[in-house]
Tab-separated table of C-alpha atoms in Angstrom:
chain	number	residue	atom	x	y	z
T	1114	UNK	CA	111.358	127.052	53.588
T	1115	UNK	CA	107.693	127.179	53.037
T	1116	UNK	CA	106.839	131.652	53.257
T	1117	UNK	CA	104.849	134.026	51.367
T	1118	UNK	CA	107.569	137.087	52.054
T	1119	UNK	CA	110.755	136.297	48.966
T	1120	UNK	CA	113.660	137.759	49.201
T	1121	UNK	CA	113.090	141.212	50.731
T	1122	UNK	CA	112.766	144.467	48.285
T	1123	UNK	CA	112.767	147.786	48.854
T	1124	UNK	CA	111.193	150.769	47.723
T	1125	UNK	CA	111.940	151.111	43.973
T	1126	UNK	CA	112.599	154.652	42.892
T	1127	UNK	CA	108.814	155.912	41.929
T	1128	UNK	CA	107.117	155.326	38.246
T	1129	UNK	CA	108.973	157.812	35.542
T	1130	UNK	CA	112.147	158.651	37.063
T	1131	UNK	CA	114.838	158.786	34.827
T	1132	UNK	CA	118.134	157.464	35.442
T	1133	UNK	CA	121.580	158.771	33.978
T	1134	UNK	CA	124.584	156.843	34.191
T	1135	UNK	CA	128.324	159.139	33.869
T	1136	UNK	CA	131.275	157.792	32.053
T	1137	UNK	CA	134.146	157.543	29.578
T	1138	UNK	CA	134.382	157.467	25.867
T	1139	UNK	CA	136.476	154.142	26.834
T	1140	UNK	CA	133.438	152.828	28.724
T	1141	UNK	CA	130.560	154.521	26.321
T	1142	UNK	CA	132.407	152.735	23.245
T	1143	UNK	CA	132.142	149.493	25.571
T	1144	UNK	CA	128.661	149.403	26.164
T	1145	UNK	CA	127.235	150.381	23.114
T	1146	UNK	CA	129.789	147.927	20.998
T	1147	UNK	CA	129.091	145.418	23.284
T	1148	UNK	CA	125.421	145.849	24.493
T	1149	UNK	CA	126.142	145.694	28.244
T	1150	UNK	CA	127.067	147.385	31.108
T	1151	UNK	CA	129.407	146.897	34.055
T	1152	UNK	CA	128.299	146.479	37.591
T	1153	UNK	CA	131.451	146.418	39.795
T	1154	UNK	CA	131.774	144.788	43.301
T	1155	UNK	CA	131.381	147.145	46.154
T	1156	UNK	CA	134.671	146.488	47.418
T	1157	UNK	CA	136.042	148.253	43.893
T	1158	UNK	CA	133.780	151.742	44.813
T	1159	UNK	CA	135.969	155.174	44.964
T	1160	UNK	CA	135.413	155.148	48.159
T	1161	UNK	CA	135.239	151.453	50.618
T	1162	UNK	CA	133.771	152.987	53.748
T	1163	UNK	CA	130.197	153.328	52.083
T	1164	UNK	CA	129.631	150.018	51.975
T	1165	UNK	CA	131.874	149.581	55.721
T	1166	UNK	CA	129.615	152.144	56.463
T	1167	UNK	CA	126.639	151.227	55.284
T	1168	UNK	CA	127.207	147.373	57.954
T	1169	UNK	CA	128.372	149.719	60.842
T	1170	UNK	CA	125.297	152.199	60.510
T	1171	UNK	CA	122.786	148.756	60.594
T	1172	UNK	CA	124.641	147.302	63.007
T	1173	UNK	CA	124.000	150.323	65.713
T	1174	UNK	CA	120.110	150.405	63.794
T	1175	UNK	CA	119.999	146.687	64.468
T	1176	UNK	CA	121.240	146.903	67.306
T	1177	UNK	CA	118.938	149.064	69.590
T	1178	UNK	CA	115.894	146.744	68.154
T	1179	UNK	CA	114.094	143.964	70.089
T	1180	UNK	CA	112.875	140.412	68.637
T	1181	UNK	CA	115.102	137.815	67.525
T	1182	UNK	CA	115.507	139.016	63.810
T	1183	UNK	CA	116.782	141.630	64.979
T	1184	UNK	CA	119.477	140.402	66.680
T	1185	UNK	CA	120.418	137.966	63.977
T	1186	UNK	CA	121.116	141.176	61.715
T	1187	UNK	CA	122.598	142.935	64.297
T	1188	UNK	CA	124.769	139.947	64.405
T	1189	UNK	CA	125.988	139.070	60.583
T	1190	UNK	CA	126.548	143.026	60.714
T	1191	UNK	CA	129.260	143.678	62.678
T	1192	UNK	CA	132.866	143.419	61.247
T	1193	UNK	CA	133.501	140.228	63.127
T	1194	UNK	CA	130.827	138.792	60.277
T	1195	UNK	CA	133.484	139.010	57.434
T	1196	UNK	CA	131.896	142.770	55.922
T	1197	UNK	CA	134.411	143.160	52.749
T	1198	UNK	CA	134.145	139.626	52.709
T	1199	UNK	CA	129.902	139.812	52.183
T	1200	UNK	CA	130.744	142.995	50.649
T	1201	UNK	CA	132.024	140.989	47.758
T	1202	UNK	CA	129.234	139.743	46.498
T	1203	UNK	CA	127.443	143.079	46.302
T	1204	UNK	CA	128.036	144.261	42.470
T	1205	UNK	CA	126.395	148.006	41.235
T	1206	UNK	CA	125.529	150.460	38.861
T	1207	UNK	CA	125.917	153.714	40.167
T	1208	UNK	CA	123.997	156.384	37.973
T	1209	UNK	CA	122.153	160.085	38.705
T	1210	UNK	CA	118.493	161.377	39.062
T	1211	UNK	CA	120.301	164.528	37.515
T	1212	UNK	CA	120.939	163.899	33.797
T	1213	UNK	CA	123.467	166.902	33.059
T	1214	UNK	CA	124.973	168.380	36.557
T	1215	UNK	CA	128.592	170.200	37.338
T	1216	UNK	CA	129.845	167.798	39.753
T	1217	UNK	CA	129.038	164.299	37.764
T	1218	UNK	CA	131.052	165.911	35.291
T	1219	UNK	CA	134.032	166.406	37.063
T	1220	UNK	CA	134.263	163.158	38.814
T	1221	UNK	CA	133.317	161.298	35.789
T	1222	UNK	CA	133.343	162.539	32.604
T	1223	UNK	CA	137.284	161.637	32.033
T	1224	UNK	CA	139.544	164.263	31.350
T	1225	UNK	CA	138.318	165.794	28.330
T	1226	UNK	CA	134.962	164.781	27.331
T	1227	UNK	CA	131.839	162.704	29.406
T	1228	UNK	CA	128.951	161.379	28.519
T	1229	UNK	CA	125.451	160.082	30.986
T	1230	UNK	CA	123.967	157.577	29.237
T	1231	UNK	CA	120.459	158.245	29.716
T	1232	UNK	CA	118.859	154.383	31.347
T	1233	UNK	CA	115.081	153.559	30.905
T	1234	UNK	CA	114.094	152.128	35.331
T	1235	UNK	CA	111.483	150.687	34.289
T	1236	UNK	CA	113.398	147.640	32.520
T	1237	UNK	CA	115.134	145.217	34.133
T	1238	UNK	CA	118.502	143.909	33.727
T	1239	UNK	CA	119.589	140.817	33.551
T	1240	UNK	CA	123.614	139.463	33.975
T	1241	UNK	CA	125.053	137.643	30.904
T	1242	UNK	CA	127.758	135.316	31.741
T	1243	UNK	CA	129.662	133.174	29.835
T	1244	UNK	CA	128.556	130.165	31.998
T	1245	UNK	CA	125.062	130.443	31.643
T	1246	UNK	CA	124.169	126.939	31.222
T	1247	UNK	CA	122.080	125.271	34.461
T	1248	UNK	CA	124.185	122.068	32.915
T	1249	UNK	CA	127.681	123.158	33.516
T	1250	UNK	CA	126.728	123.042	37.514
T	1251	UNK	CA	126.700	120.146	40.022
T	1252	UNK	CA	123.011	119.097	40.538
T	1253	UNK	CA	123.577	120.812	44.016
T	1254	UNK	CA	123.815	123.989	42.477
T	1255	UNK	CA	120.573	123.939	40.299
T	1256	UNK	CA	118.524	123.815	43.242
T	1257	UNK	CA	115.534	125.774	42.394
T	1258	UNK	CA	114.566	128.727	44.847
T	1259	UNK	CA	111.578	130.832	44.444
T	1260	UNK	CA	109.725	133.782	45.925
T	1261	UNK	CA	108.077	137.816	45.685
T	1262	UNK	CA	109.613	138.747	42.834
T	1263	UNK	CA	112.870	137.470	42.769
T	1264	UNK	CA	114.115	133.995	41.496
T	1265	UNK	CA	116.928	132.973	41.823
T	1266	UNK	CA	118.359	129.154	41.276
T	1267	UNK	CA	121.788	128.121	42.915
T	1268	UNK	CA	124.152	129.003	40.411
T	1269	UNK	CA	122.411	130.440	37.380
T	1270	UNK	CA	120.952	132.850	39.856
T	1271	UNK	CA	121.318	136.702	38.445
T	1272	UNK	CA	118.986	138.565	41.074
T	1273	UNK	CA	119.602	142.511	39.646
T	1274	UNK	CA	117.219	144.106	42.318
T	1275	UNK	CA	115.759	147.317	40.453
T	1276	UNK	CA	117.175	150.115	40.510
T	1277	UNK	CA	116.937	151.498	44.369
T	1278	UNK	CA	117.479	155.455	45.602
T	1279	UNK	CA	120.345	156.005	47.237
T	1280	UNK	CA	119.326	156.773	51.481
T	1281	UNK	CA	121.309	159.566	52.587
T	1282	UNK	CA	119.739	161.036	55.117
T	1283	UNK	CA	117.786	159.541	58.255
T	1284	UNK	CA	114.607	159.589	57.253
T	1285	UNK	CA	115.280	157.265	55.003
T	1286	UNK	CA	117.024	154.834	55.707
T	1287	UNK	CA	114.831	154.838	59.083
T	1288	UNK	CA	112.090	154.029	56.556
T	1289	UNK	CA	114.699	151.875	54.499
T	1290	UNK	CA	115.474	149.524	57.536
T	1291	UNK	CA	112.395	149.733	59.170
T	1292	UNK	CA	110.437	147.946	55.972
T	1293	UNK	CA	113.628	145.337	55.880
T	1294	UNK	CA	112.975	144.323	59.762
T	1295	UNK	CA	109.195	144.872	59.235
T	1296	UNK	CA	110.141	141.572	56.031
T	1297	UNK	CA	112.437	140.114	58.358
T	1298	UNK	CA	110.104	139.114	61.065
T	1299	UNK	CA	107.630	137.712	58.986
T	1300	UNK	CA	110.155	135.455	57.584
T	1301	UNK	CA	111.523	134.582	61.121
T	1302	UNK	CA	108.043	134.077	62.060
T	1303	UNK	CA	107.650	131.608	59.613
T	1304	UNK	CA	111.220	129.766	59.902
T	1305	UNK	CA	109.469	128.875	63.608
T	1306	UNK	CA	106.470	127.772	62.762
T	1307	UNK	CA	108.472	125.715	60.166
T	1308	UNK	CA	111.270	124.356	62.822
T	1309	UNK	CA	109.031	123.197	64.653
T	1310	UNK	CA	107.335	120.730	63.602
T	1311	UNK	CA	108.688	117.044	65.031
T	1312	UNK	CA	107.902	115.565	61.785
T	1313	UNK	CA	110.664	117.760	60.245
T	1314	UNK	CA	113.920	116.068	59.420
T	1315	UNK	CA	117.005	117.261	60.879
T	1316	UNK	CA	118.526	117.707	57.182
T	1317	UNK	CA	115.459	119.489	56.272
T	1318	UNK	CA	115.329	121.656	59.314
T	1319	UNK	CA	119.271	122.865	58.532
T	1320	UNK	CA	119.177	123.533	55.593
T	1321	UNK	CA	115.344	126.188	56.344
T	1322	UNK	CA	118.200	127.462	58.572
T	1323	UNK	CA	120.970	128.274	55.539
T	1324	UNK	CA	118.145	129.807	53.354
T	1325	UNK	CA	116.550	132.224	56.287
T	1326	UNK	CA	120.352	133.009	57.256
T	1327	UNK	CA	121.085	133.925	53.053
T	1328	UNK	CA	117.758	135.393	52.800
T	1329	UNK	CA	119.098	137.784	55.398
T	1330	UNK	CA	122.654	138.449	54.627
T	1331	UNK	CA	121.227	139.090	51.215
T	1332	UNK	CA	118.967	141.913	52.068
T	1333	UNK	CA	121.761	143.443	54.741
T	1334	UNK	CA	123.889	143.544	51.236
T	1335	UNK	CA	121.381	145.445	49.028
T	1336	UNK	CA	120.858	148.082	52.197
T	1337	UNK	CA	124.649	148.126	52.837
T	1338	UNK	CA	124.995	149.044	49.181
T	1339	UNK	CA	122.101	151.930	49.539
T	1340	UNK	CA	123.289	153.646	52.787
T	1341	UNK	CA	125.756	156.957	52.002
T	1342	UNK	CA	126.772	159.704	53.775
T	1343	UNK	CA	125.205	163.125	53.779
T	1344	UNK	CA	127.109	164.922	52.654
T	1345	UNK	CA	127.137	163.601	48.789
T	1346	UNK	CA	123.044	163.584	48.347
T	1347	UNK	CA	123.598	166.620	46.028
T	1348	UNK	CA	124.481	163.970	43.723
T	1349	UNK	CA	120.981	162.344	44.178
T	1350	UNK	CA	121.699	158.939	43.426
T	1351	UNK	CA	120.116	155.651	42.462
T	1352	UNK	CA	121.830	152.242	42.177
T	1353	UNK	CA	121.113	148.816	40.773
T	1354	UNK	CA	121.786	146.062	42.718
T	1355	UNK	CA	122.955	142.693	42.000
T	1356	UNK	CA	123.545	139.804	44.508
T	1357	UNK	CA	125.387	137.307	42.539
T	1358	UNK	CA	125.963	133.633	44.488
T	1359	UNK	CA	128.469	131.511	43.389
T	1360	UNK	CA	129.675	134.551	42.166
T	1361	UNK	CA	132.721	132.798	40.809
T	1362	UNK	CA	130.706	131.552	37.453
T	1363	UNK	CA	129.415	134.336	36.538
T	1364	UNK	CA	132.349	138.004	37.013
T	1365	UNK	CA	134.582	139.356	35.597
T	1366	UNK	CA	137.806	141.113	36.283
T	1367	UNK	CA	139.435	144.285	35.225
T	1368	UNK	CA	142.623	146.753	35.837
T	1369	UNK	CA	141.807	150.035	37.892
T	1370	UNK	CA	143.675	153.020	39.323
T	1371	UNK	CA	142.809	151.165	43.484
T	1372	UNK	CA	143.739	147.697	41.224
T	1373	UNK	CA	142.318	144.601	40.382
T	1374	UNK	CA	138.238	144.487	41.056
T	1375	UNK	CA	135.559	142.231	40.301
T	1376	UNK	CA	132.294	142.455	38.014
T	1377	UNK	CA	129.617	141.245	35.496
T	1378	UNK	CA	128.247	142.582	32.861
T	1379	UNK	CA	124.434	143.706	32.584
T	1380	UNK	CA	122.340	143.783	29.929
T	1381	UNK	CA	118.500	143.889	29.433
T	1382	UNK	CA	116.882	141.123	31.258
T	1383	UNK	CA	113.345	138.855	31.295
T	1384	UNK	CA	112.378	140.003	34.318
T	1385	UNK	CA	113.076	137.047	36.445
T	1386	UNK	CA	116.532	137.322	37.015
T	1387	UNK	CA	117.674	134.237	35.257
T	1388	UNK	CA	121.679	134.443	34.115
T	1389	UNK	CA	122.204	135.097	30.225
T	1390	UNK	CA	124.504	133.306	27.709
T	1391	UNK	CA	127.070	135.508	26.276
T	1392	UNK	CA	126.316	137.843	23.233
T	1393	UNK	CA	122.494	135.779	23.263
T	1394	UNK	CA	119.482	136.824	20.386
T	1395	UNK	CA	118.177	140.580	21.469
T	1396	UNK	CA	120.785	141.011	23.316
T	1397	UNK	CA	120.543	144.733	23.775
T	1398	UNK	CA	120.404	147.671	26.337
T	1399	UNK	CA	117.151	150.182	27.901
T	1400	UNK	CA	119.468	153.418	26.542
T	1401	UNK	CA	116.973	156.223	26.152
T	1402	UNK	CA	118.968	159.351	25.365
T	1403	UNK	CA	122.441	160.290	25.709
T	1404	UNK	CA	124.120	163.114	26.942
T	1405	UNK	CA	127.500	165.537	25.991
T	1406	UNK	CA	129.595	166.566	28.597
T	1407	UNK	CA	130.854	170.090	28.144
T	1408	UNK	CA	133.093	169.960	25.090
T	1409	UNK	CA	133.141	172.772	22.334
T	1410	UNK	CA	132.611	170.380	20.051
T	1411	UNK	CA	129.578	169.266	20.367
T	1412	UNK	CA	128.141	168.863	16.744
T	1413	UNK	CA	130.774	167.043	15.308
T	1414	UNK	CA	130.590	164.555	18.496
T	1415	UNK	CA	126.749	164.856	17.644
T	1416	UNK	CA	127.398	163.159	14.739
T	1417	UNK	CA	129.783	159.816	15.609
T	1418	UNK	CA	127.477	159.280	18.658
T	1419	UNK	CA	124.721	158.409	15.593
T	1420	UNK	CA	126.496	156.656	13.525
T	1421	UNK	CA	127.687	154.294	16.959
T	1422	UNK	CA	124.078	153.756	18.244
T	1423	UNK	CA	122.864	153.621	14.688
T	1424	UNK	CA	126.185	150.579	14.694
T	1425	UNK	CA	124.909	149.245	17.937
T	1426	UNK	CA	121.158	148.553	16.730
T	1427	UNK	CA	119.082	151.220	17.931
T	1428	UNK	CA	117.441	154.176	16.236
T	1429	UNK	CA	119.479	157.082	15.820
T	1430	UNK	CA	115.766	158.803	16.238
T	1431	UNK	CA	114.890	156.710	19.715
T	1432	UNK	CA	118.004	157.285	21.068
T	1433	UNK	CA	119.228	161.008	20.963
T	1434	UNK	CA	122.266	163.042	21.474
T	1435	UNK	CA	121.771	165.895	23.766
T	1436	UNK	CA	124.069	168.326	24.093
T	1437	UNK	CA	125.329	169.624	27.670
T	1438	UNK	CA	124.098	172.915	28.712
T	1439	UNK	CA	126.734	172.883	31.664
T	1440	UNK	CA	129.360	176.144	31.071
T	1441	UNK	CA	132.644	174.250	32.497
T	1442	UNK	CA	136.026	175.278	31.941
T	1443	UNK	CA	138.411	172.894	29.209
């Protein structure tokens, strides 16, 4: 579809913002050994109501707005539209703007030890996959699509969005959804103008309609992943959102306390959203520091982590190990 408006991109974190990903000892070792971080499907979150609640909130919000774009978005948000199925196409990495927070240590730090890994939100992430070669996909899955600041190609797309702040308040949600609706109205107008061309082939018109629906669904899934109840606002969460179509080419599976969930693996990307081959040359993560959670054994942990950091290919001086200032009872 000819359009200069691309794919919807929410307002990212302000420049210079710092984010920390809280994790357990096992996950930290995996991150630094494999130089990858995992984005979990939204339905694998601790609280599934986060995503479902996001769609329900947007359904009500768009249902109160006029226009064909708002009506389309409202329909796509409806529970009968397959909310859970669409949520399975969205994968997220969670982080916090708080690098040393008692609540986060209790929830995500593990039983006796935990870490918060500072990641540079200014560095793009990309999906890594065993099936990264576009030649491995059928011809129909290799049609390039471009627009805005994201790039997608069927079968090889991995649109890892920048880090976005979670919208807890009505005011934050209003800003985000108003921006989404403005974009949707522009894209919808482009579609109407193009589709009204009497010389347009019916197959091309159908394809344009499918593209429009895909853009809308992509935007809604991203927004749903960024809506969370006000009671969690103390977490000051930020999320990197992955919309992975044809996800079966890239997804992995792991066992959790909630059952089997999907995830995709991320590493530092190329800025274009291309899927990257597994263990490609130069694979790394934008790690800036590691904070050790409350423990009486910080010095022992520090020396061990510095050895792990060195093994991962980082200079220990470039990734300092920091001691938590929180006095949790252990």
